[in-house]
CSV table of C-alpha atoms in Angstrom, one decimal:
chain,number,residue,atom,x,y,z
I,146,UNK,CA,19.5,24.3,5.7
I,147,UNK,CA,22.2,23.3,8.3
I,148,UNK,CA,25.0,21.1,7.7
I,149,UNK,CA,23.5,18.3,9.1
I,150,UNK,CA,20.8,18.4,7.2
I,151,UNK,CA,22.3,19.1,4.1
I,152,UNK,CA,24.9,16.1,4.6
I,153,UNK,CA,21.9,13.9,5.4
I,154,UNK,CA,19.9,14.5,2.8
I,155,UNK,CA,22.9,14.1,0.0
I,156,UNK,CA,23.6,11.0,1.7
I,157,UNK,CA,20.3,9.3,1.7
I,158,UNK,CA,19.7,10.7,-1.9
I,159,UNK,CA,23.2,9.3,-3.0
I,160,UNK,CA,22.6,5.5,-1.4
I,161,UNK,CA,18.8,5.5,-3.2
I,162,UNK,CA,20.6,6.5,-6.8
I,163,UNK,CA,23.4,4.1,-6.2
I,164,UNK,CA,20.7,1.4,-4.9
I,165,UNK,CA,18.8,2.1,-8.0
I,166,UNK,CA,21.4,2.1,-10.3
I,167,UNK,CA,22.5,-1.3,-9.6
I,168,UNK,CA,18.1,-2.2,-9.6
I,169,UNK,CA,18.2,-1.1,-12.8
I,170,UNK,CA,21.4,-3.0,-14.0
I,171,UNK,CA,20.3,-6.2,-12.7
I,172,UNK,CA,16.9,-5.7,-13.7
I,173,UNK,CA,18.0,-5.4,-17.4
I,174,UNK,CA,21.0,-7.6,-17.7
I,175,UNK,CA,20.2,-11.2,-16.2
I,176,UNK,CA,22.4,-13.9,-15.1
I,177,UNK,CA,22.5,-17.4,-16.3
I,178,UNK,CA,20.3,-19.5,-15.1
I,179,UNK,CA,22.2,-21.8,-12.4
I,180,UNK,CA,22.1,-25.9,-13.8
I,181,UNK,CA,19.6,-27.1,-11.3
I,182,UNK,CA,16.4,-25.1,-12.3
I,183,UNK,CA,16.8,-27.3,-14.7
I,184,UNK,CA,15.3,-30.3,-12.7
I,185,UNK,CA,12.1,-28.5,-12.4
I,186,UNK,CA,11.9,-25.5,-15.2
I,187,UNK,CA,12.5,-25.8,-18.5
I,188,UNK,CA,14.7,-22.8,-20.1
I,189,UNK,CA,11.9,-21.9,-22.0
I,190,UNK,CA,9.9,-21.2,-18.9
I,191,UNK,CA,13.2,-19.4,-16.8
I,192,UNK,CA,13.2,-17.1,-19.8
I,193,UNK,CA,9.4,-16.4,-19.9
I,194,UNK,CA,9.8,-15.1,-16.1
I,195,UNK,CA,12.7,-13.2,-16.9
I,196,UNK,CA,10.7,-11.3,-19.6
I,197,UNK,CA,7.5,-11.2,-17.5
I,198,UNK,CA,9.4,-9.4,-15.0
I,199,UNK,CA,11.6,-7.2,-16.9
I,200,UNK,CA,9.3,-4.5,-17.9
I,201,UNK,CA,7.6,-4.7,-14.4
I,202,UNK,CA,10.7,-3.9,-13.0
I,203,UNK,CA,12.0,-1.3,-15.2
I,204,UNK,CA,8.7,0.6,-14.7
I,205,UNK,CA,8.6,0.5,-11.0
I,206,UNK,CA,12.5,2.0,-10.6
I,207,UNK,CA,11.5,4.5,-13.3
I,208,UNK,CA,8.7,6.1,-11.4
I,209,UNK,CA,10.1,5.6,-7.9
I,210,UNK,CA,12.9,7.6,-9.9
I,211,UNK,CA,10.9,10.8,-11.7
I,212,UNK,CA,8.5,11.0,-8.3
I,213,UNK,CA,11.6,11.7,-6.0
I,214,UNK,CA,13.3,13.3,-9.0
I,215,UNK,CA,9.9,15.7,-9.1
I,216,UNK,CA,10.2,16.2,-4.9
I,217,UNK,CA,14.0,16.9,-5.2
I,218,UNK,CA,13.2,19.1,-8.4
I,219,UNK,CA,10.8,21.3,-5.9
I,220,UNK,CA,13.4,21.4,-3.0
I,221,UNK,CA,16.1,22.8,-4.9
I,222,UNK,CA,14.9,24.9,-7.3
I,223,UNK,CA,12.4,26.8,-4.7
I,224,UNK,CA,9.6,26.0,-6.3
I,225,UNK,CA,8.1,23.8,-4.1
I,226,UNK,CA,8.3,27.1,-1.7
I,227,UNK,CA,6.8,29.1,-4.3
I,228,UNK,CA,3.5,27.4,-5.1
I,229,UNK,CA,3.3,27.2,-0.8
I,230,UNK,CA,3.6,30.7,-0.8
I,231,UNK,CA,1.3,31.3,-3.7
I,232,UNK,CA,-1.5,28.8,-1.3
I,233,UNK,CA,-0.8,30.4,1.9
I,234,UNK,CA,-1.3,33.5,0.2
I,235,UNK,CA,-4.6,32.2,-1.9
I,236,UNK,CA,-5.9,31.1,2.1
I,237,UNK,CA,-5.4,34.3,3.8
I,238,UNK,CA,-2.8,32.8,5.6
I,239,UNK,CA,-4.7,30.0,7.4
I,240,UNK,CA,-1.6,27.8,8.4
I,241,UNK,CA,-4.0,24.1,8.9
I,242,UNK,CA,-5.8,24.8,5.5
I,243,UNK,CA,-3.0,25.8,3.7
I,244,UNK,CA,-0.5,22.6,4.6
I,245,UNK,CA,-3.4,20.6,4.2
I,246,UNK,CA,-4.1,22.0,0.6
I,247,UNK,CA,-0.5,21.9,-0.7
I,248,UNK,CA,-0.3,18.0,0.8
I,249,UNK,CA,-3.2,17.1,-1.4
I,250,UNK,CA,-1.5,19.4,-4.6
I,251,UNK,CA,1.5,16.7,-3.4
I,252,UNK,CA,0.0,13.8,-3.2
I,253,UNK,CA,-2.4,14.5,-6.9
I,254,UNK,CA,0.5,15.8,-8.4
I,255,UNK,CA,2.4,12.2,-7.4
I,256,UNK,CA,-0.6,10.3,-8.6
I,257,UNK,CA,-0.6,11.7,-11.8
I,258,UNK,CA,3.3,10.8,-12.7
I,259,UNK,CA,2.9,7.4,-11.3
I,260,UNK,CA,-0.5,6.6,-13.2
I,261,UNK,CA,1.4,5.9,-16.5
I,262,UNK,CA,3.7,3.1,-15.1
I,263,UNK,CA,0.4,1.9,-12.6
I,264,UNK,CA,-1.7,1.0,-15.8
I,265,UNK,CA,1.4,-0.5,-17.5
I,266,UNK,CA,2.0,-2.5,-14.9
I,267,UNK,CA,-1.6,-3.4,-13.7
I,268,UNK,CA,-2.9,-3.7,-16.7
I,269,UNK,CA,-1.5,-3.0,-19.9
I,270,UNK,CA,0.9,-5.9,-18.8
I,271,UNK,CA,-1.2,-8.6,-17.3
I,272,UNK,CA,-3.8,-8.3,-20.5
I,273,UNK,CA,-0.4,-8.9,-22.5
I,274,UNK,CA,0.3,-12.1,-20.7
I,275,UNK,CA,-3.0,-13.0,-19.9
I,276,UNK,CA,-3.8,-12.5,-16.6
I,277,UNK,CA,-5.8,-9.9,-16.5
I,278,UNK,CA,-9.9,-10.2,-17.1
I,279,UNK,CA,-10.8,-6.8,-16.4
I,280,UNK,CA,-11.8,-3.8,-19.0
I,281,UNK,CA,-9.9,-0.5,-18.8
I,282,UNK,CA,-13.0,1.1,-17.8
I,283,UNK,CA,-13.1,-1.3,-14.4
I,284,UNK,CA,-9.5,-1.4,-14.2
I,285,UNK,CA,-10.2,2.8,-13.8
I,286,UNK,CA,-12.9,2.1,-11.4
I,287,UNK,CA,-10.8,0.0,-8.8
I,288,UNK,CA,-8.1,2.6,-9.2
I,289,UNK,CA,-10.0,5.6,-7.9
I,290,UNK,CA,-11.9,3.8,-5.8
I,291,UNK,CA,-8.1,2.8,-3.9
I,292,UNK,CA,-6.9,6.1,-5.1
I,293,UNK,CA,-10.3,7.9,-3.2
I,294,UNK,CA,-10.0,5.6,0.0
I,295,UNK,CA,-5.8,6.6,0.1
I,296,UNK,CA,-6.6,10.5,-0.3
I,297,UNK,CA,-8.9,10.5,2.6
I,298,UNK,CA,-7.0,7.7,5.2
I,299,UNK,CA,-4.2,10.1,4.2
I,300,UNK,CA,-5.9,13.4,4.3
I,301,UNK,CA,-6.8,12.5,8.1
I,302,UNK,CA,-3.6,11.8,8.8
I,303,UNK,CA,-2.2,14.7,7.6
I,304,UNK,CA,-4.6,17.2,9.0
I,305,UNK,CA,-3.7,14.9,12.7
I,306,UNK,CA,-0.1,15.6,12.0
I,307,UNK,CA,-0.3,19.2,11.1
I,308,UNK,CA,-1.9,20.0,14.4
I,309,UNK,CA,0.5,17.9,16.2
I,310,UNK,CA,3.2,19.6,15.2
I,311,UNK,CA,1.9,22.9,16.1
I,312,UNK,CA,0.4,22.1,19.4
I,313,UNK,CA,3.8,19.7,20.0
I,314,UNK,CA,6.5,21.3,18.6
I,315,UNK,CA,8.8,18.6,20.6
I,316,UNK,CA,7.1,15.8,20.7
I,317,UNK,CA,4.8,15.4,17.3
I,318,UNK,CA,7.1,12.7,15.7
I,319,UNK,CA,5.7,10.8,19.0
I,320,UNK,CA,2.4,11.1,18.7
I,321,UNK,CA,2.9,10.7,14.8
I,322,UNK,CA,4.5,7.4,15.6
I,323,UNK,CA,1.4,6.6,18.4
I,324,UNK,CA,-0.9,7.2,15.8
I,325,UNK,CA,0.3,5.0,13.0
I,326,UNK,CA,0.6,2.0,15.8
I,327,UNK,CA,-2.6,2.2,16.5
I,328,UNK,CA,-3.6,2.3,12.7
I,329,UNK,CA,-1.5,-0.8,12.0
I,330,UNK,CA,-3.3,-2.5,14.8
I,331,UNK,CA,-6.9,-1.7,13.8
I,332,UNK,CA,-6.3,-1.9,9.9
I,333,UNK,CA,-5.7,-5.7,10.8
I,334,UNK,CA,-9.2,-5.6,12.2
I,335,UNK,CA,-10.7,-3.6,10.1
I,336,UNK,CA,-9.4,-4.0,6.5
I,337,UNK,CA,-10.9,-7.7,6.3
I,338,UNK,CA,-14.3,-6.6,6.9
I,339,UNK,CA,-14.6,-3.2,5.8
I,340,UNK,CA,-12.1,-2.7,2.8
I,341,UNK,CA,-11.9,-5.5,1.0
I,342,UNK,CA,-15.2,-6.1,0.4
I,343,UNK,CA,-15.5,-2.6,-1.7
I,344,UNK,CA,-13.6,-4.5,-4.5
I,345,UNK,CA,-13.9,-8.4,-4.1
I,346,UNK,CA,-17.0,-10.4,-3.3
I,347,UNK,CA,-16.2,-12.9,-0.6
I,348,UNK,CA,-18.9,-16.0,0.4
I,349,UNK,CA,-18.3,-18.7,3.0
I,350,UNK,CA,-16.4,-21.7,1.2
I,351,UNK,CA,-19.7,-24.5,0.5
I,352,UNK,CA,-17.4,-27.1,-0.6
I,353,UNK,CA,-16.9,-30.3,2.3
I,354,UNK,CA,-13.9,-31.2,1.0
I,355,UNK,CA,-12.7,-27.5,1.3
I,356,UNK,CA,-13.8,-26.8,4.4
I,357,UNK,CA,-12.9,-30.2,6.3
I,358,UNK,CA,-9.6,-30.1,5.0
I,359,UNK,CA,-9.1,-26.6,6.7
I,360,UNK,CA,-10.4,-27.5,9.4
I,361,UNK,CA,-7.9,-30.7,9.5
I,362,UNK,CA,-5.1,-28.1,9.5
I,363,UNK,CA,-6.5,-25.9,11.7
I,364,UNK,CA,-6.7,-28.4,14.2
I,365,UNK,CA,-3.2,-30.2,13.7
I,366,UNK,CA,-1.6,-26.4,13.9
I,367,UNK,CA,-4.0,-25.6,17.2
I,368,UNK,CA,-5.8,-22.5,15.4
I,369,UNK,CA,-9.4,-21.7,15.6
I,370,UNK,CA,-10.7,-20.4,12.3
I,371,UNK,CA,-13.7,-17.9,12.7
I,372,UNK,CA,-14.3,-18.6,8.6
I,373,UNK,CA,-13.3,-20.1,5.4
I,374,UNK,CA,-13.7,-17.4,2.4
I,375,UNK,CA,-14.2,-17.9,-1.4
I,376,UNK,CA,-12.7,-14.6,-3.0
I,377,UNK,CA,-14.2,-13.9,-6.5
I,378,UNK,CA,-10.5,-13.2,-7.3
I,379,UNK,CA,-11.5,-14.4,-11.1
I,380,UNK,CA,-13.5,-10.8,-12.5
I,381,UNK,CA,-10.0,-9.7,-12.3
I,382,UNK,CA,-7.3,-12.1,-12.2
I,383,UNK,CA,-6.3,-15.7,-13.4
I,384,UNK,CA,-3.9,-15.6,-10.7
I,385,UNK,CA,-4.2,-18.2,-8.0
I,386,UNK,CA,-3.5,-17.1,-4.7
I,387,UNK,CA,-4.9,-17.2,-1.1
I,388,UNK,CA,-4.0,-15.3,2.3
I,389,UNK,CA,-4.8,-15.4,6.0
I,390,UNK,CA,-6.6,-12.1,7.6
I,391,UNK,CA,-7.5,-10.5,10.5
I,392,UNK,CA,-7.2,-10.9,14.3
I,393,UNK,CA,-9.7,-11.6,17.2
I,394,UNK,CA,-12.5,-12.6,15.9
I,395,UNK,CA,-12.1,-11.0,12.0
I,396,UNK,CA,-9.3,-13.9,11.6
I,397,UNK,CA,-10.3,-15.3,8.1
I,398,UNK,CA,-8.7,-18.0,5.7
I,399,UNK,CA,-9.4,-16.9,2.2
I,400,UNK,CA,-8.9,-18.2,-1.1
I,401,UNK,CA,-9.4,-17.5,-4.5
I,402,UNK,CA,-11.9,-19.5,-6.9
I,403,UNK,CA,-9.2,-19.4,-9.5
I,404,UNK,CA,-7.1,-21.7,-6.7
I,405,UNK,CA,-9.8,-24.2,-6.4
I,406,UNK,CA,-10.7,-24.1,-9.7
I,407,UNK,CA,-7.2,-24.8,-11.4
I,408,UNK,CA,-5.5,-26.7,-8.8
I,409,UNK,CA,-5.1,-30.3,-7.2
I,410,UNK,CA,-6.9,-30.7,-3.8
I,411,UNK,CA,-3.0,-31.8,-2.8
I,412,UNK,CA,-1.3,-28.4,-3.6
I,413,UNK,CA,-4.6,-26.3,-2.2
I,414,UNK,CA,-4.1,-28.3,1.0
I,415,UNK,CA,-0.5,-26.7,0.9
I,416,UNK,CA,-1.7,-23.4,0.0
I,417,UNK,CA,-3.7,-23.4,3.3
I,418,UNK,CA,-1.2,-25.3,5.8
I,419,UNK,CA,1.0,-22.3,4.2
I,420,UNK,CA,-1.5,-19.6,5.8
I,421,UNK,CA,-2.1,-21.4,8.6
I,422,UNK,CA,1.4,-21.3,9.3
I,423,UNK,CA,2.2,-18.1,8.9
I,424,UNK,CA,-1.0,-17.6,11.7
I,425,UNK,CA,0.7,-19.9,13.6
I,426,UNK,CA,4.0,-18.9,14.0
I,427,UNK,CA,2.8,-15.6,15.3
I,428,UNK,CA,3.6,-13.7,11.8
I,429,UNK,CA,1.3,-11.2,11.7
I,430,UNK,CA,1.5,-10.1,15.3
I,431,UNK,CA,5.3,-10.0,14.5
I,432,UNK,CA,5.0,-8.0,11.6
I,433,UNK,CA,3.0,-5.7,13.1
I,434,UNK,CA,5.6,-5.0,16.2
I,435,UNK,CA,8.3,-4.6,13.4
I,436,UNK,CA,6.4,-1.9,11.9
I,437,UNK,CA,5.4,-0.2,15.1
I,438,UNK,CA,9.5,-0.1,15.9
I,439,UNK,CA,10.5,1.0,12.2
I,440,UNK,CA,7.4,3.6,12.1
I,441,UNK,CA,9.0,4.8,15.8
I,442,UNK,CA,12.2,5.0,14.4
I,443,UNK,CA,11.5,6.4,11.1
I,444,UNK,CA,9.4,9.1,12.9
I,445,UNK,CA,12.4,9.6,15.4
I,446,UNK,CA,15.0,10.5,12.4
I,447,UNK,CA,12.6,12.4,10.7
I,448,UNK,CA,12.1,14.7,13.6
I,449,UNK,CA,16.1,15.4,14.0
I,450,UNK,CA,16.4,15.8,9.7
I,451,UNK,CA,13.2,18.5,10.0
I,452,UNK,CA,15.2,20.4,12.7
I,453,UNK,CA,18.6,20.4,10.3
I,454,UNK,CA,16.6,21.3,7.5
I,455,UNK,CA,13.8,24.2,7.8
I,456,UNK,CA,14.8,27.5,9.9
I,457,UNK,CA,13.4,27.1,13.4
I,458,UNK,CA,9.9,28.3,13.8
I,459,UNK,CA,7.0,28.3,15.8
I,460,UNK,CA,5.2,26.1,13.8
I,461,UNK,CA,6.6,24.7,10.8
I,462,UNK,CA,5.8,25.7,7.3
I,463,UNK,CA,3.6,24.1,4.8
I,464,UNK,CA,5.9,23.3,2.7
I,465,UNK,CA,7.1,21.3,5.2
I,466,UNK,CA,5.4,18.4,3.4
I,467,UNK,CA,8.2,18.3,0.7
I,468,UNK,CA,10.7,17.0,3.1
I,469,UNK,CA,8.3,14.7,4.7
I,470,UNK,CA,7.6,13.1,1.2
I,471,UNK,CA,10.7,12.7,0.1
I,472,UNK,CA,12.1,11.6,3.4
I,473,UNK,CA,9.6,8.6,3.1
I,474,UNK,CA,9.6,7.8,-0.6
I,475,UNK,CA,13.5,7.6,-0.2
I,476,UNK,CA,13.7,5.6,3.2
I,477,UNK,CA,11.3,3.5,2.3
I,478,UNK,CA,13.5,2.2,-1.1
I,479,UNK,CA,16.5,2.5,0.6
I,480,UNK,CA,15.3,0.1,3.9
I,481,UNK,CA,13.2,-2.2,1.7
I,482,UNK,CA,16.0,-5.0,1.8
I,483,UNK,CA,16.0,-5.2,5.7
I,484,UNK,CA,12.0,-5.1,5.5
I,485,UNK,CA,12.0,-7.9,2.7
I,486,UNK,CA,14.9,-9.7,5.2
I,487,UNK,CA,12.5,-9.9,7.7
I,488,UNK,CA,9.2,-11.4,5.7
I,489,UNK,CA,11.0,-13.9,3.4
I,490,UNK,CA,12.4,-15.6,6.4
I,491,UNK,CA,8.6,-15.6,8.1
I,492,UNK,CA,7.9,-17.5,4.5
I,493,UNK,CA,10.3,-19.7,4.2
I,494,UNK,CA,9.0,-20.6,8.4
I,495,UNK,CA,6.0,-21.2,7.0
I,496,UNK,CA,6.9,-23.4,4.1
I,497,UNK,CA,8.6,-25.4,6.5
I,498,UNK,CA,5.7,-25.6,9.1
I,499,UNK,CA,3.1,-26.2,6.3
I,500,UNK,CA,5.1,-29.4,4.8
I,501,UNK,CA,5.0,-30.6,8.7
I,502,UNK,CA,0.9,-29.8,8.8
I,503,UNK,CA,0.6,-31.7,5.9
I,504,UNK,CA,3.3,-34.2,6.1
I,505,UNK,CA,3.2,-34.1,1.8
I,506,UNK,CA,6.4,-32.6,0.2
I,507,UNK,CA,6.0,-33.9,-3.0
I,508,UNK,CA,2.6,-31.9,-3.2
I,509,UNK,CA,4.6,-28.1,-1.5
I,510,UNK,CA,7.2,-28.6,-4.3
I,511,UNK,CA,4.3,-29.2,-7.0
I,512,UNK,CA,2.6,-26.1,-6.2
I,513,UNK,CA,6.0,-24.3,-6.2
I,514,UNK,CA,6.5,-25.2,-10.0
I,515,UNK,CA,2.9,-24.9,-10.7
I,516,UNK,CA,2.8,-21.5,-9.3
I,517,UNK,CA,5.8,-20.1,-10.4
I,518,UNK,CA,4.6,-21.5,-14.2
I,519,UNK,CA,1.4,-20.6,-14.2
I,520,UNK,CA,2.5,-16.9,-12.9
I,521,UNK,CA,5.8,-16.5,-14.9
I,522,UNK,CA,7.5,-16.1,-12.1
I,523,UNK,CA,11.5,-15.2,-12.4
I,524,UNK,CA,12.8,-18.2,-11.0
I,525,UNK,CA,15.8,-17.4,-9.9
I,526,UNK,CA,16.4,-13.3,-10.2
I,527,UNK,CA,19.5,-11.9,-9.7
I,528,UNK,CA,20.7,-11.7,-6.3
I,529,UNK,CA,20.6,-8.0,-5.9
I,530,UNK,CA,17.5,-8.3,-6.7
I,531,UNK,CA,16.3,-10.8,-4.4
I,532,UNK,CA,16.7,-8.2,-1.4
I,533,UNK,CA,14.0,-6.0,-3.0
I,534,UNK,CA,11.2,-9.5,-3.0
I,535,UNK,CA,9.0,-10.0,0.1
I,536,UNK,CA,9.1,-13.9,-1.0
I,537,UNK,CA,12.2,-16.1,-1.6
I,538,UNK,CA,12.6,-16.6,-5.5
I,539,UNK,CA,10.6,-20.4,-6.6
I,540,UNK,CA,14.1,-22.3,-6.8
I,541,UNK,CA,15.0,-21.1,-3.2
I,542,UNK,CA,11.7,-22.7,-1.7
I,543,UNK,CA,12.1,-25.7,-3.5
I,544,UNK,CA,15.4,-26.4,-2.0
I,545,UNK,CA,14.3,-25.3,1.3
I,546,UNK,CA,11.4,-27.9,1.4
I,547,UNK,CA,13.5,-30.4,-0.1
I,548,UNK,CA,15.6,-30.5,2.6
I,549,UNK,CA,12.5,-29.9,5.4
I,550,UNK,CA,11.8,-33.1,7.2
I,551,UNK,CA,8.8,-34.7,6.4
């Protein structure tokens, strides 16, 4: 390994420890509460979020820590070039087969160390706390039914990067980062109609009330909506939640039963203006160009790091994948605070836009409470850890829309 690489790679692994460190020392250690949750949370609520989340949190720094731990383990100790050896070897040397068979060793291997904290988190947890209705048998089910539909999107993309680099030695991390563009893009068309419905049953929404209301908001905001969808969220959730889909003409409004089945017709009416706003303001289209320029990127510095760290061949090796994965298990930690920058600004746009859609702020600051109650929400984490949430904690949004205009 060159210099370069070697400085590089201590670096990056240095800023995830120290980035962790302080997770986990937040995480565990709490501040006060600040005096004006009081107004809307009672201490006795603040403190059920905190120990919600606690455990949650612990367990997802301590896998992210033993899976890079495990990738770092292979690096340095060689043994990560061993079992490579020992496939290539096992394969007659057939270089596509053999990368291809030591990425899916990887990714298995990774599955199986992360499993334990998954079904704490996923369900162990929620059954504690009462938010999960499903059986560990179905809880099983979904999992390798997402765990099946991850091997193969990522086993095509793996064998599509493996010949790029050979056939590209220059220019694979561009083609790497054309291909992933063009995922991004068709996921958002695809994933509405073909993937969720392997684990959720949706229906067209049958209520009047329901469907005039969205499309009240959908007019006021100037948005055609192709179709309002009930979610059988409910076989394995209390949560209450809803989200906007799609693009072209996949574009969906969906929302769970348990929403319409525990909340006012006030606060659903914000739920909606909320996801019509994000729709609105362009959010997904944004989101998507902000991943096409950090894929680009990403793909850019991992192209210069591969070069500092393997000898220079004619095609590279397979255990080529060891870098790869650790280079996006620890940039991915590491750049989650500008990532989470980026989409709890687009919320707190769309709180905004939804109390002006619905012109009721008394009803947006209801289903702040309400939701952050009925989810045990941490109310107000720790600053530190606010940089690693996609949303703005439930005391943030209510002083945002308290001081949105009407």
């Amino acid at each position: 390994m060159q210099r370069a690489g070697m400085i590089f790679w201590l670096g990056l692994l240095g800023t995830a420890i120290a980035m962790g460190l302080l997770y986990f020392w937040f995480a565990t250690i709490p501040a006060n509460p600040r005096p004006d949750l009081l107004t809307y949370f009672s201490l006795q609520q603040v403190e059920d979020g905190r120990t919600y989340s606690r455990p949650l949190r612990i367990a997802f720094i301590i896998s992210f820590t033993i899976q890079c731990g495990y990738l770092t383990w292979l690096i340095s100790s060689g043994r990560g070039l061993a079992i490579s050896q020992m496939i290539v070897k096992a394969v007659s040397g057939r270089a596509l087969i053999s990368s291809l068979l030591l990425f899916i060793v990887l990714w298995l291997s990774l599955q199986v160390l992360s499993l334990p904290f998954t079904f704490f988190s996923s369900f162990i947890w929620q059954q504690q706390w009462g938010f999960s209705t499903e059986t560990a048998g179905s809880w099983f089910i979904d999992y390798l039914k997402s765990a099946g539909l991850e091997l193969l999107l990522a086993g095509v993309g793996a064998t599509l990067l493996i010949q790029a680099m050979h056939r590209l030695p220059k220019f694979w991390w561009l083609a790497a980062a054309a291909f992933i563009s063009i995922w991004i893009v068709a996921s958002s068309y695809l994933w509405p109609v073909v993937v969720s419905p392997l684990f959720n049953r949706f229906t067209p929404a049958s209520d009047p009330a329901v469907t005039s209301m969205v499309k009240r908001l959908a007019d006021k905001a100037g948005l055609p909506v192709n179709e309002v969808l009930i979610m059988d969220a409910s076989r394995r959730t209390t949560r209450a939640n809803a989200y906007f889909a799609g693009v072209g003409e996949t574009r969906q409004v969906v929302l769970y039963d348990n929403l319409l089945a525990k909340y006012p017709a006030d606060e659903v009416e914000s739920v909606v203006a909320h996801e019509l706003a994000h729709w609105r303001q362009g959010h997904i289209t944004k989101g998507m160009l902000w991943g096409m320029i950090g894929n680009l990127i990403a793909w850019g510095i991992l192209f210069l790091v591969l070069r500092a760290s393997l000898p220079s061949s004619a095609s590279p090796p397979p255990h080529v994948w060891l870098f790869i994965l650790l280079f996006f298990y620890l940039g991915s930690f590491v750049t989650l605070p500008v990532q989470n920058l980026i989409s709890r600004q687009m919320e707190r746009e769309a709180d905004a836009v939804a109390v002006m859609l619905t012109g009721n702020q008394e009803a947006a600051i209801r289903l702040q409470v309400s939701l952050a109650v009925k989810n045990h929400s941490d109310v107000d984490p720790a600053p530190y850890l606010r940089l690693f949430s996609t949303h703005p904690s439930a005391i943030e949004r209510i002083t945002a829309i308290t001081s949105s205009p009407n």
